[in-house]
Amino acid sequence: MKSLPLIFLGVFFTLAFSWTGIVLTSHLQMKDLTPVTAELVDKDDKPVGGGNFLVNGVTIKNTDGMTAYPLRPVGEAQRGKEIYEQMGCLYCHSQQVRRKGFGADFERGWGNRQSVARDYIEQDRVMLGTMRTGPDLTNVGLRYPELWQYQHIYNPQITSTGSTMPPYPFLFEVQTINELTGPSVEALELPANYHPGPGFEVIPTQRAKDLVSYLMSLNQDYELPEIKFTEE
Amino acid sequence: MSSKPSLVESINPTGEPSIDMKARLGEVDASMRQPAMLFLVSAVFWLLAGSAFAIMAAIKSTNPDFLGLSEWLTFGRVRTAHLNAMIFGWGNNVIFAVAPWIMGRLCKARIRHTNILLAAGIFWNIAVTVGIFGILRGDMVGVEWLEMPAYITPLVIITYALIGVWVVIAFRWRQSEHVYVSQWYILAAFFWLPWLYTIAQIMLIFEPATGVVQSLTNWWFAHNVLGLWLTPIAIATAYYLIPKVLGRPIHSYYLSVVGFWALALFYNWAGVHHLIGGPVPAWVISAGTVASVMMVIPVIVTAINHHLTVVGSHKDGWASPTIRFVMFGAINYTVVSLFGSAMALRHVNEVTHFTHFTVGHAHHGVYAFFTMIMFGAVYYMMPRLLFREWRNPFLIRVHWWMCGLGILLMVISLQIGGWIQGLEMNALDADGVPVHTFIQVVENTKPWLWLRSLSGLMLLVGHIAFAINVFWMIFSPKTEGQVTQPTLLTPTTEET
């Protein structure tokens, strides 16, 4: 093994091999995935995916008048995703429900069906996550109301005593209550021991609103042709 | 040489023909002195910075209110600053010092135009500084191991190219007849990393792939930074230093060939084991699991080669700071890799996935294996570059014991704590209801995370001792001529 070209070729092909296998093949397998309506089945009642399909020579279309899932995150939710990214939420929270029987994702109420590849096609940054220092967030928008999300971000101890999640007070502003107009409609409802005191109120910044609207958008409460809700 | 050499002549790494082959090592050392010292000093600074971020992140993981008011120092950013400071600040800088130097020595090839390497060193450290600053201020990219914002990408690619070129030049014009195993690993690593990085940047940042193809690309890249960059460099360093210091040949040439190609073939595929159970094609996961298990082959082969070379010389090895650190790393390479293969098995992964067990495993690999070998290399390299001996053996002992015991405590506490965390997270009673609430699981990890913080402090003490010794050495007069033997930590066989 003295030859530079030989080593180079070996090194090149080993890396190209794994890239072809892991990345390219998966890309080819998934590139045609599109949002679909859940009722999309072929004539044998078998689930199929995609916008227009050729099944046994027949083109099958999405059902008219039904929402095709997954939805594309837009507006505040899309901006909130950037906050989620910048704060490093993904280092403690996953966004994937594993199949029933593999771990306890179902039993913990994190989802009632397994997450599948199609769930992520509309996301410009996929953050499946590799840690569950905190719970999975795939369906966090279904599991808690907005007020809970705001309080939990302001200080997690309010809603989850003993949590190791960091507080995000810098996503909120503490201001004095305007004497003429009274408390702001946006003021966050807080328990007494977390409240900044009489005469003050806590207002979520635009970033907090974006983040919460992103979290509220996290839900896989729809069925896809390839995956139905797991029955109890 | 003519007064105006052509380009080819000017990069010609061949030594002066009048100088004896053996003395050319000194020539190589002299040519590498400036760039290697720039990289080493930067590496030590990043090691300290990375340790400081680590301690902050560790304390925050049990006491979330610690520095809780600061957006710049929120857990997600400090933790990421820690990772990037350690991998790209400490790791890459020390590699850029050690790997071209070993390559140059083995090729008996001088590194010419070292101002290009110096420029690369400056580019690199600007890139990492700006990158980490970007993470802290909120420009972080939500892709693990690629968090540094995209505006540093050009600097990163330029640096990899500038340094890689010298490695290739040294190899192409090598003066030695034989090609040693370390040279394959270094050459391969310097090809692999820029490719990996470029493809990952394109497919994740500039032209993001659709859906979970991103996740697959992410873990193909991130695991390969370990497997095809840190690992081959550390293996190459161990292959170079163990025989060099102990004065005996490597156990088997043929095993080293098998080890190299098996690593090249299997490690590539292993990364997707980070997505077991996730929404990705099942066959990819199966392939990743198979490859992870197949990694046992190169690991055992390398273990045989490293360990059998040392057998019988334990006493000499223990006396040498270099061999102590390198052997600690080599032993942990075997252990951490076997753990890694086991963790890719679905039933083990069901427990360890998403827990601190994985964090422990990552530190086991990057620290107990890679970093410890790099410490060993620095202990060997600096006296030869600077003609100075280590100023204080006591500080070396502090460094050794604090880092050796510290990392063992860290790995053990995170892996026991993580295993319990995984079991409790999955535990169901007879009615299919989770036995522990999520908060209970979190509470039960806290004692282990406290132990982790303690181990982090031990590592910090070790790093400070190391840094003092390094700077003390740099700022002290040359000891050439006064010192007749290298710094030893215990008497060697001959003296007893």
XYZ file of C-alpha atoms in Angstrom:
728
model
C 0.000 0.000 0.000
C 2.410 2.613 -1.202
C 0.488 4.192 -3.991
C -1.249 7.519 -3.529
C -3.807 6.827 -6.311
C -4.686 3.453 -4.764
C -5.286 4.904 -1.314
C -7.150 7.820 -2.845
C -9.457 5.555 -4.829
C -10.141 3.363 -1.827
C -10.861 6.360 0.328
C -13.089 7.883 -2.329
C -15.148 4.789 -2.979
C -15.735 3.911 0.655
C -17.174 7.363 1.323
C -19.100 7.464 -1.952
C -20.528 4.025 -1.159
C -22.007 5.061 2.172
C -23.256 8.370 0.797
C -24.987 6.554 -2.052
C -26.510 4.058 0.322
C -27.606 6.268 3.175
C -28.262 9.619 1.561
C -28.839 9.208 -2.155
C -30.962 6.061 -1.967
C -33.151 7.555 0.746
C -33.499 10.700 -1.301
C -34.631 8.737 -4.348
C -37.013 6.787 -2.181
C -38.584 9.908 -0.664
C -38.312 12.629 -3.262
C -41.806 12.023 -4.615
C -43.566 12.225 -1.259
C -46.242 14.931 -1.254
C -48.958 16.002 1.187
C -51.992 13.767 0.864
C -55.522 13.382 2.128
C -55.968 10.493 4.477
C -58.660 8.857 2.359
C -56.301 8.199 -0.483
C -56.607 4.507 -1.281
C -56.380 2.505 -4.429
C -59.119 0.237 -5.763
C -58.082 -2.615 -3.488
C -58.425 -0.294 -0.496
C -54.672 -0.289 -0.122
C -53.075 2.979 1.044
C -51.014 4.877 -1.507
C -49.053 8.121 -1.235
C -48.342 11.192 -3.335
C -50.271 13.731 -5.399
C -50.993 11.806 -8.540
C -50.363 8.126 -8.696
C -50.318 5.542 -11.278
C -51.736 2.370 -9.788
C -52.336 -0.456 -12.242
C -52.478 2.077 -15.025
C -55.040 4.287 -13.254
C -54.142 7.773 -12.013
C -55.332 8.358 -8.474
C -55.744 11.857 -7.084
C -56.045 13.442 -3.695
C -59.661 13.629 -2.509
C -61.206 16.982 -3.384
C -62.300 19.266 -0.580
C -60.112 17.651 2.027
C -57.003 19.122 3.625
C -53.829 17.471 2.494
C -51.360 16.737 5.308
C -48.769 17.540 6.536
C -49.415 21.272 6.573
C -46.658 23.700 5.811
C -45.669 25.810 8.842
C -46.292 29.465 8.006
C -46.122 32.920 9.574
C -45.525 33.070 13.307
C -45.043 29.315 13.525
C -42.331 29.415 10.880
C -40.546 32.265 12.680
C -40.975 30.424 15.947
C -39.133 27.513 14.474
C -36.108 29.770 14.146
C -36.353 30.671 17.833
C -36.560 26.954 18.623
C -33.388 26.473 16.600
C -31.499 29.428 18.076
C -32.275 28.469 21.674
C -30.997 24.946 21.082
C -34.278 23.276 22.091
C -33.413 20.278 19.942
C -30.608 19.209 22.288
C -33.129 18.110 24.910
C -36.335 17.509 22.947
C -37.040 15.059 20.168
C -39.779 15.389 17.547
C -40.474 11.797 16.613
C -42.879 9.204 17.945
C -41.580 5.674 17.724
C -43.808 2.697 17.000
C -45.868 1.152 19.755
C -43.813 -1.381 21.677
C -40.502 0.341 21.010
C -39.968 2.494 24.088
C -42.997 3.983 25.836
C -43.778 6.871 23.480
C -47.466 5.938 23.177
C -47.943 5.229 26.857
C -46.468 8.596 27.788
C -49.058 10.226 25.589
C -46.569 11.636 23.123
C -48.585 10.443 20.136
C -51.133 7.925 18.986
C -49.368 6.890 15.848
C -45.794 6.437 14.739
C -44.149 9.383 12.951
C -43.351 8.651 9.320
C -41.121 10.264 6.719
C -44.029 12.090 5.063
C -44.697 14.030 8.272
C -41.489 16.014 7.733
C -41.522 16.821 4.015
C -42.846 20.359 4.464
C -40.249 21.364 7.064
C -37.250 23.323 5.877
C -35.212 22.225 8.897
C -35.945 18.787 10.256
C -35.100 18.491 13.955
C -35.837 14.899 14.948
C -33.568 15.268 17.966
C -31.422 12.696 19.720
C -32.066 13.483 23.385
C -35.073 13.281 25.662
C -33.754 15.167 28.620
C -37.206 16.698 28.238
C -40.275 15.023 26.744
C -40.888 14.488 23.041
C -42.602 17.486 21.399
C -44.157 15.882 18.301
C -47.660 16.622 19.568
C -46.966 19.249 22.202
C -49.471 21.589 20.547
C -52.216 19.091 21.323
C -51.106 18.291 24.813
C -51.088 21.712 26.462
C -52.948 25.008 25.987
C -51.225 28.261 25.025
C -51.189 29.674 28.541
C -49.321 26.597 29.761
C -46.752 27.034 26.987
C -46.165 30.695 27.892
C -45.812 30.004 31.610
C -43.592 27.022 30.943
C -41.256 29.064 28.755
C -41.196 31.988 31.200
C -40.187 29.639 33.996
C -40.635 25.866 33.685
C -40.916 25.528 37.466
C -44.375 27.160 37.294
C -45.859 24.238 35.417
C -43.338 21.467 36.063
C -41.685 21.669 39.470
C -38.287 19.977 39.473
C -37.781 20.403 35.735
C -34.225 21.000 34.542
C -35.339 23.053 31.568
C -33.816 26.544 31.528
C -36.126 29.537 32.022
C -36.430 32.016 29.138
C -37.233 35.308 30.920
C -35.501 37.209 28.125
C -38.353 36.305 25.787
C -40.632 38.395 28.008
C -40.711 41.989 29.158
C -41.585 43.131 32.636
C -43.308 46.514 32.526
C -45.230 48.758 34.876
C -48.964 48.610 34.445
C -50.221 51.672 32.619
C -52.303 53.670 35.104
C -54.633 55.047 32.484
C -55.374 51.994 30.387
C -54.929 49.336 33.074
C -53.263 45.945 32.608
C -52.371 44.963 29.056
C -54.517 42.341 27.382
C -51.324 40.483 26.593
C -50.142 40.332 30.204
C -49.171 36.808 31.201
C -51.154 35.220 33.981
C -48.668 34.095 36.643
C -48.906 32.511 40.102
C -48.127 34.968 42.929
C -44.650 33.638 43.715
C -43.489 34.108 40.112
C -45.207 37.425 39.610
C -42.920 40.480 39.466
C -45.129 42.268 42.029
C -48.047 44.661 42.222
C -48.001 47.393 39.612
C -46.004 45.216 37.178
C -46.964 42.872 34.406
C -45.143 40.350 32.219
C -45.623 40.726 28.469
C -44.495 38.098 25.943
C -42.253 39.523 23.236
C -42.899 38.774 19.590
C -40.276 36.040 19.840
C -42.192 34.330 22.663
C -45.393 34.531 20.618
C -43.630 33.055 17.609
C -42.166 30.245 19.656
C -45.495 29.383 21.260
C -47.234 29.453 17.940
C -44.603 27.062 16.608
C -45.100 24.752 19.574
C -48.880 24.922 19.116
C -48.387 23.970 15.462
C -46.615 20.774 16.471
C -49.173 18.044 16.081
C -49.507 14.891 14.078
C -53.257 14.567 14.631
C -53.939 13.440 11.103
C -53.768 10.062 9.459
C -51.799 9.361 6.329
C -52.387 6.620 3.799
C -49.402 4.728 5.134
C -50.144 5.211 8.832
C -53.391 5.167 10.807
C -53.928 5.990 14.467
C -53.099 3.051 16.663
C -56.224 1.612 18.204
C -56.268 0.917 21.890
C 19.081 25.949 -5.762
C 18.725 28.735 -8.262
C 17.948 32.198 -7.000
C 14.445 32.077 -8.413
C 13.072 28.569 -7.997
C 10.105 27.389 -10.014
C 6.863 26.597 -8.227
C 7.540 22.894 -8.170
C 11.020 23.455 -6.797
C 9.751 25.816 -4.165
C 7.281 23.318 -2.720
C 9.705 20.437 -3.020
C 9.755 18.933 0.444
C 12.938 16.934 -0.158
C 15.624 17.676 2.383
C 19.115 18.898 1.559
C 20.820 15.912 -0.104
C 23.954 16.549 1.901
C 22.179 15.826 5.165
C 22.005 12.320 6.517
C 18.566 10.696 6.285
C 18.195 10.420 10.029
C 19.132 14.030 10.660
C 16.358 15.049 8.307
C 13.869 14.449 11.096
C 15.363 17.529 12.689
C 14.824 19.363 9.418
C 11.172 18.312 9.392
C 10.745 19.400 12.991
C 12.357 22.740 12.258
C 10.110 23.312 9.256
C 6.990 22.547 11.292
C 7.980 24.548 14.370
C 6.084 27.758 13.684
C 2.797 26.407 12.331
C 2.673 23.555 14.823
C 3.190 25.927 17.735
C 0.503 28.281 16.422
C -1.954 25.385 16.247
C -0.902 23.977 19.619
C -1.221 27.254 21.480
C -4.635 27.855 19.881
C -5.656 24.322 20.791
C -4.772 24.862 24.444
C -6.770 28.106 24.540
C -9.784 26.379 23.038
C -9.405 23.488 25.467
C -9.717 25.936 28.353
C -12.590 27.849 26.726
C -14.375 24.595 25.937
C -13.929 23.445 29.544
C -15.428 26.690 30.833
C -18.481 26.286 28.576
C -18.693 22.653 29.688
C -18.797 23.524 33.374
C -21.505 26.115 32.763
C -23.591 23.644 30.778
C -23.060 20.899 33.375
C -24.202 23.087 36.271
C -27.186 24.302 34.263
C -28.292 20.735 33.660
C -28.992 20.294 37.364
C -29.603 23.934 38.351
C -31.401 25.538 35.418
C -31.585 28.950 37.115
C -27.776 29.240 37.114
C -27.029 32.176 34.745
C -30.657 31.735 33.707
C -31.240 35.413 32.908
C -28.661 35.504 30.137
C -29.852 34.744 26.638
C -26.287 34.306 25.367
C -25.548 31.736 28.040
C -28.768 29.748 27.880
C -28.195 25.985 28.080
C -28.805 25.224 24.406
C -26.165 27.732 23.330
C -23.525 27.079 25.996
C -23.728 23.363 25.417
C -23.302 23.885 21.697
C -20.466 26.374 22.214
C -18.809 23.681 24.345
C -19.134 21.050 21.631
C -17.838 23.323 18.893
C -14.991 24.714 21.001
C -13.871 21.195 21.848
C -14.257 19.528 18.447
C -13.334 22.347 16.105
C -11.284 24.529 18.452
C -9.306 22.021 20.467
C -9.643 18.912 18.292
C -8.964 20.359 14.869
C -6.197 22.690 16.045
C -4.340 19.900 17.768
C -4.831 17.675 14.727
C -3.478 20.403 12.448
C -0.387 20.505 14.663
C 0.139 16.784 15.115
C -0.980 15.178 11.851
C 1.116 17.153 9.309
C 4.071 16.811 11.661
C 3.773 13.021 11.856
C 3.217 12.905 8.102
C 6.286 15.053 7.496
C 8.432 12.934 9.790
C 7.323 9.640 8.274
C 7.834 10.967 4.755
C 11.112 12.622 5.730
C 9.626 15.587 3.950
C 10.018 19.157 5.048
C 6.946 21.342 5.056
C 7.789 24.280 2.810
C 6.103 27.665 2.601
C 4.937 27.346 6.149
C 3.420 30.807 5.920
C 0.563 29.105 4.061
C 0.025 26.857 7.078
C 0.267 29.891 9.333
C -2.368 31.634 7.238
C -4.535 28.508 7.485
C -4.069 28.577 11.247
C -5.221 32.166 11.440
C -8.189 31.516 9.128
C -9.192 28.518 11.168
C -9.126 30.278 14.500
C -11.022 33.248 13.112
C -13.605 30.812 11.740
C -14.062 29.025 15.063
C -14.130 32.269 17.064
C -16.706 33.861 14.777
C -18.631 30.590 14.641
C -18.901 30.236 18.400
C -19.679 33.915 18.802
C -22.441 33.365 16.241
C -23.829 30.423 18.221
C -23.925 32.465 21.415
C -25.578 35.463 19.797
C -28.295 33.324 18.227
C -27.200 32.499 14.685
C -26.982 28.833 15.553
C -27.993 26.366 12.867
C -30.223 23.595 14.177
C -28.142 20.756 12.770
C -26.072 18.812 15.247
C -22.323 19.198 14.676
C -22.889 21.887 12.024
C -24.150 24.616 14.312
C -21.608 27.219 13.361
C -23.394 29.749 11.139
C -23.049 29.485 7.366
C -21.015 32.688 7.068
C -17.891 30.865 8.222
C -18.222 28.068 5.666
C -15.775 29.601 3.130
C -13.081 29.993 5.783
C -13.548 26.404 6.883
C -13.250 25.032 3.372
C -10.190 27.187 2.603
C -8.488 25.986 5.782
C -9.151 22.326 5.077
C -7.787 22.789 1.562
C -4.661 24.692 2.619
C -3.713 22.125 5.236
C -4.739 19.064 3.280
C -2.537 20.139 0.390
C 0.585 20.002 2.542
C -0.278 16.550 3.757
C -0.645 15.367 0.167
C 2.548 17.117 -0.955
C 4.546 15.569 1.866
C 3.247 12.143 0.930
C 3.682 12.580 -2.814
C 7.361 13.588 -2.507
C 8.205 11.332 0.394
C 11.822 10.294 0.785
C 11.233 7.098 2.664
C 10.860 3.840 0.798
C 8.416 2.277 3.222
C 4.921 3.652 3.786
C 3.787 3.313 7.377
C 0.234 2.666 8.559
C -0.054 6.118 10.167
C 0.405 7.704 6.761
C -2.642 5.926 5.291
C -4.839 7.022 8.114
C -3.717 10.648 8.001
C -3.944 10.841 4.234
C -7.415 9.306 4.253
C -8.649 11.552 7.056
C -7.516 14.681 5.250
C -9.460 13.564 2.163
C -12.547 12.496 4.055
C -13.241 15.509 6.201
C -13.420 18.199 3.489
C -15.711 15.978 1.399
C -17.965 15.206 4.291
C -18.126 18.829 5.277
C -18.801 20.121 1.776
C -21.547 17.604 1.053
C -23.173 18.136 4.446
C -23.100 21.930 4.086
C -24.690 21.751 0.652
C -27.346 19.182 1.542
C -28.256 20.688 4.893
C -27.617 24.419 4.716
C -27.398 25.750 1.176
C -29.761 23.435 -0.674
C -31.519 21.515 2.106
C -32.691 18.043 1.225
C -36.334 17.112 1.678
C -37.611 15.893 5.019
C -35.761 13.263 6.922
C -33.076 12.967 4.238
C -31.691 15.910 6.225
C -31.538 13.806 9.361
C -29.848 10.976 7.512
C -27.287 13.361 6.002
C -26.803 14.950 9.401
C -25.891 11.686 11.102
C -23.932 10.405 8.157
C -21.830 13.560 8.559
C -21.707 13.914 12.338
C -20.788 10.333 13.056
C -18.190 10.396 10.330
C -16.497 13.428 11.866
C -15.783 11.008 14.698
C -15.215 7.936 12.606
C -13.376 9.300 9.595
C -11.588 12.264 11.127
C -10.913 12.125 14.881
C -10.605 8.341 14.970
C -8.134 7.796 12.100
C -5.966 10.673 13.296
C -5.861 9.320 16.840
C -5.185 5.772 15.603
C -2.418 7.093 13.352
C -0.887 8.966 16.271
C -0.970 5.898 18.483
C 0.539 3.796 15.680
C 3.330 6.347 15.387
C 4.089 7.004 19.036
C 3.824 3.569 20.642
C 6.643 1.948 18.622
C 8.606 5.198 18.555
C 8.750 5.693 22.300
C 9.076 2.038 23.260
C 11.596 1.286 20.514
C 9.917 -1.843 19.208
C 8.167 -2.526 15.900
C 4.412 -2.645 15.509
C 3.017 -6.128 16.096
C 1.704 -6.887 12.602
C 1.790 -5.042 9.285
C -0.956 -7.183 7.740
C -3.340 -6.611 10.598
C -2.897 -2.886 10.179
C -3.918 -3.132 6.510
C -7.036 -5.102 7.451
C -7.812 -2.626 10.215
C -7.531 0.350 7.905
C -9.774 -0.933 5.126
C -12.313 -2.408 7.517
C -12.606 0.967 9.233
C -12.900 2.731 5.887
C -15.660 0.389 4.790
C -17.783 0.042 7.924
C -17.484 3.260 9.909
C -19.108 5.232 7.100
C -22.375 3.408 7.456
C -22.602 3.382 11.223
C -23.916 6.915 11.808
C -27.577 6.173 11.147
C -27.766 4.220 14.395
C -28.615 7.646 15.884
C -31.986 7.354 14.142
C -33.033 3.868 15.291
C -36.799 3.827 15.723
C -37.124 7.095 13.818
C -39.130 7.927 10.692
C -36.464 6.771 8.233
C -36.326 3.743 5.942
C -35.965 0.596 8.012
C -33.364 -0.905 5.724
C -31.029 2.066 6.267
C -31.252 1.519 10.015
C -30.565 -2.177 9.555
C -27.537 -1.398 7.382
C -26.301 1.053 10.036
C -26.734 -1.535 12.765
C -24.879 -4.161 10.755
C -22.035 -1.747 10.027
C -21.853 -0.727 13.688
C -21.480 -4.359 14.677
C -18.965 -5.009 11.901
C -16.839 -2.242 13.424
C -15.783 -4.903 15.899
C -13.368 -6.160 13.217
C -11.202 -3.036 12.769
C -11.427 -2.330 16.483
C -10.170 -5.743 17.548
C -7.495 -5.705 14.863
C -6.249 -2.283 15.954
C -6.455 -3.330 19.582
C -4.297 -6.384 18.935
C -1.764 -4.269 17.110
C -1.605 -1.503 19.697
C -1.772 -3.628 22.809
C 0.545 -6.435 21.749
C 3.169 -3.862 20.854
C 3.132 -2.654 24.447
C 2.970 -6.055 26.136
C 6.134 -6.562 28.135
C 7.019 -2.878 28.219
C 4.445 -1.748 30.719
C 7.011 -0.394 33.092
C 8.703 1.741 30.465
C 5.332 2.795 29.196
C 4.189 3.876 32.637
C 7.316 6.010 33.007
C 6.650 7.930 29.823
C 3.947 10.608 29.914
C 3.400 10.075 26.201
C 2.786 6.352 26.490
C 0.608 6.710 29.568
C -1.765 9.002 27.752
C -1.595 7.168 24.440
C -2.208 3.756 25.981
C -5.091 5.114 28.036
C -6.544 6.325 24.757
C -5.835 3.094 22.907
C -7.460 0.958 25.611
C -10.476 3.220 25.644
C -10.728 3.024 21.864
C -11.305 -0.693 22.244
C -13.787 -0.281 25.070
C -15.759 2.629 23.626
C -16.025 0.996 20.220
C -17.339 -2.254 21.633
C -19.863 -0.236 23.638
C -20.787 1.614 20.464
C -21.408 -1.614 18.577
C -23.577 -2.885 21.420
C -25.546 0.382 21.553
C -26.515 -0.043 17.906
C -28.387 -3.267 18.717
C -32.078 -2.464 18.774
C -32.797 -3.782 22.253
C -29.880 -1.971 23.831
C -30.675 1.130 21.832
C -34.257 1.096 23.066
C -32.852 1.847 26.524
C -29.864 4.052 25.722
C -31.328 6.151 22.906
C -32.328 9.696 23.933
C -30.560 9.379 27.320
C -27.373 10.598 28.999
C -25.880 7.190 28.200
C -25.202 8.503 24.709
C -23.628 11.672 26.110
C -21.345 9.489 28.219
C -20.492 7.448 25.145
C -19.632 10.567 23.146
C -17.258 11.768 25.872
C -15.795 8.293 26.143
C -14.897 8.446 22.457
C -13.873 12.037 21.983
C -12.135 12.457 25.328
C -10.977 9.153 26.793
C -9.824 7.980 23.370
C -9.086 10.918 21.063
C -8.127 13.701 23.451
C -5.965 11.523 25.684
C -3.962 10.335 22.667
C -3.552 13.932 21.552
C -2.245 14.870 25.010
C 0.288 12.082 24.637
C 1.307 13.430 21.243
C 1.802 16.946 22.618
C 4.017 15.569 25.396
C 6.181 13.941 22.763
C 6.114 16.685 20.187
C 6.736 19.919 22.053
C 10.204 19.094 23.440
C 11.313 18.156 19.924
C 9.959 21.302 18.365
C 11.217 23.697 21.016
C 14.414 22.025 22.262
C 13.060 22.389 25.762
C 12.050 19.746 28.281
C 8.821 19.783 30.263
C 9.303 22.128 33.187
C 7.379 20.312 35.826
C 6.718 16.558 36.123
C 4.354 17.241 39.034
C 2.034 19.190 36.732
C 2.121 16.292 34.275
C 1.074 13.971 37.111
C -1.756 16.332 38.066
C -2.847 16.428 34.440
C -2.702 12.649 34.155
C -4.566 11.772 37.339
C -7.184 14.491 37.059
C -7.980 13.770 33.424
C -7.649 9.993 33.678
C -9.834 9.645 36.762
C -12.059 12.563 35.762
C -13.065 11.106 32.428
C -13.637 7.668 33.943
C -15.929 9.216 36.550
C -17.745 11.159 33.826
C -18.314 8.164 31.590
C -19.356 5.889 34.450
C -21.745 8.394 36.030
C -23.377 9.376 32.735
C -23.725 5.798 31.590
C -25.135 4.438 34.838
C -27.401 7.470 35.153
C -28.379 7.228 31.498
C -29.120 3.515 31.707
C -31.401 4.074 34.705
C -33.000 6.999 32.872
C -33.678 4.791 29.844
C -35.128 1.946 31.898
C -37.373 4.290 33.855
C -38.506 6.111 30.748
C -39.657 2.820 29.174
C -40.945 1.043 32.284
C -44.648 0.157 32.136
C -46.763 -1.472 34.795
C -49.140 -4.375 34.141
C -51.833 -1.995 32.847
C -49.471 -0.416 30.347
C -49.125 2.815 32.342
C -45.647 4.347 32.777
C -44.264 3.488 36.227
C -42.427 6.799 36.579
C -43.711 10.228 35.641
C -41.388 12.181 33.406
C -40.418 14.536 36.219
C -39.507 11.541 38.397
C -37.196 10.296 35.666
C -35.602 13.763 35.485
C -35.217 13.936 39.284
C -33.501 10.545 39.338
C -30.862 11.651 36.851
C -29.836 14.649 38.955
C -27.409 12.855 41.331
C -25.602 11.404 38.313
C -25.475 14.793 36.635
C -23.951 16.218 39.805
C -21.234 13.575 39.587
C -20.767 14.598 35.961
C -20.243 18.229 37.047
C -17.685 17.043 39.593
C -15.840 15.057 36.933
C -15.903 18.133 34.710
C -14.184 20.125 37.437
C -11.504 17.435 37.679
C -10.906 17.689 33.949
C -10.705 21.472 34.236
C -8.003 21.168 36.919
C -6.106 18.768 34.670
C -6.401 21.131 31.727
C -5.131 24.074 33.756
C -2.111 22.039 34.894
C -1.464 21.095 31.267
C -1.822 24.688 30.071
C 0.564 25.990 32.750
C 3.158 23.434 31.753
C 2.775 24.256 28.058
C 3.170 28.008 28.526
C 5.917 27.605 31.107
C 7.813 25.569 28.555
C 7.266 28.073 25.760
C 8.480 30.994 27.843
C 11.509 29.280 29.356
C 15.040 29.110 27.904
C 16.107 26.196 25.757
C 17.307 23.229 27.744
C 19.178 21.630 24.881
C 22.554 20.468 26.111
C 21.541 20.516 29.761
C 18.991 17.771 29.709
C 20.102 14.314 28.702
C 16.896 12.378 28.971
C 13.194 13.056 28.516
C 10.868 13.760 31.405
C 9.861 10.470 33.012
C 7.247 10.001 35.661
C 8.742 6.867 37.244
C 12.203 5.290 37.056
C 12.566 3.030 34.024
C 13.728 -0.565 33.949
C 17.329 0.249 33.229
C 17.727 2.384 36.306
C 16.272 -0.080 38.773
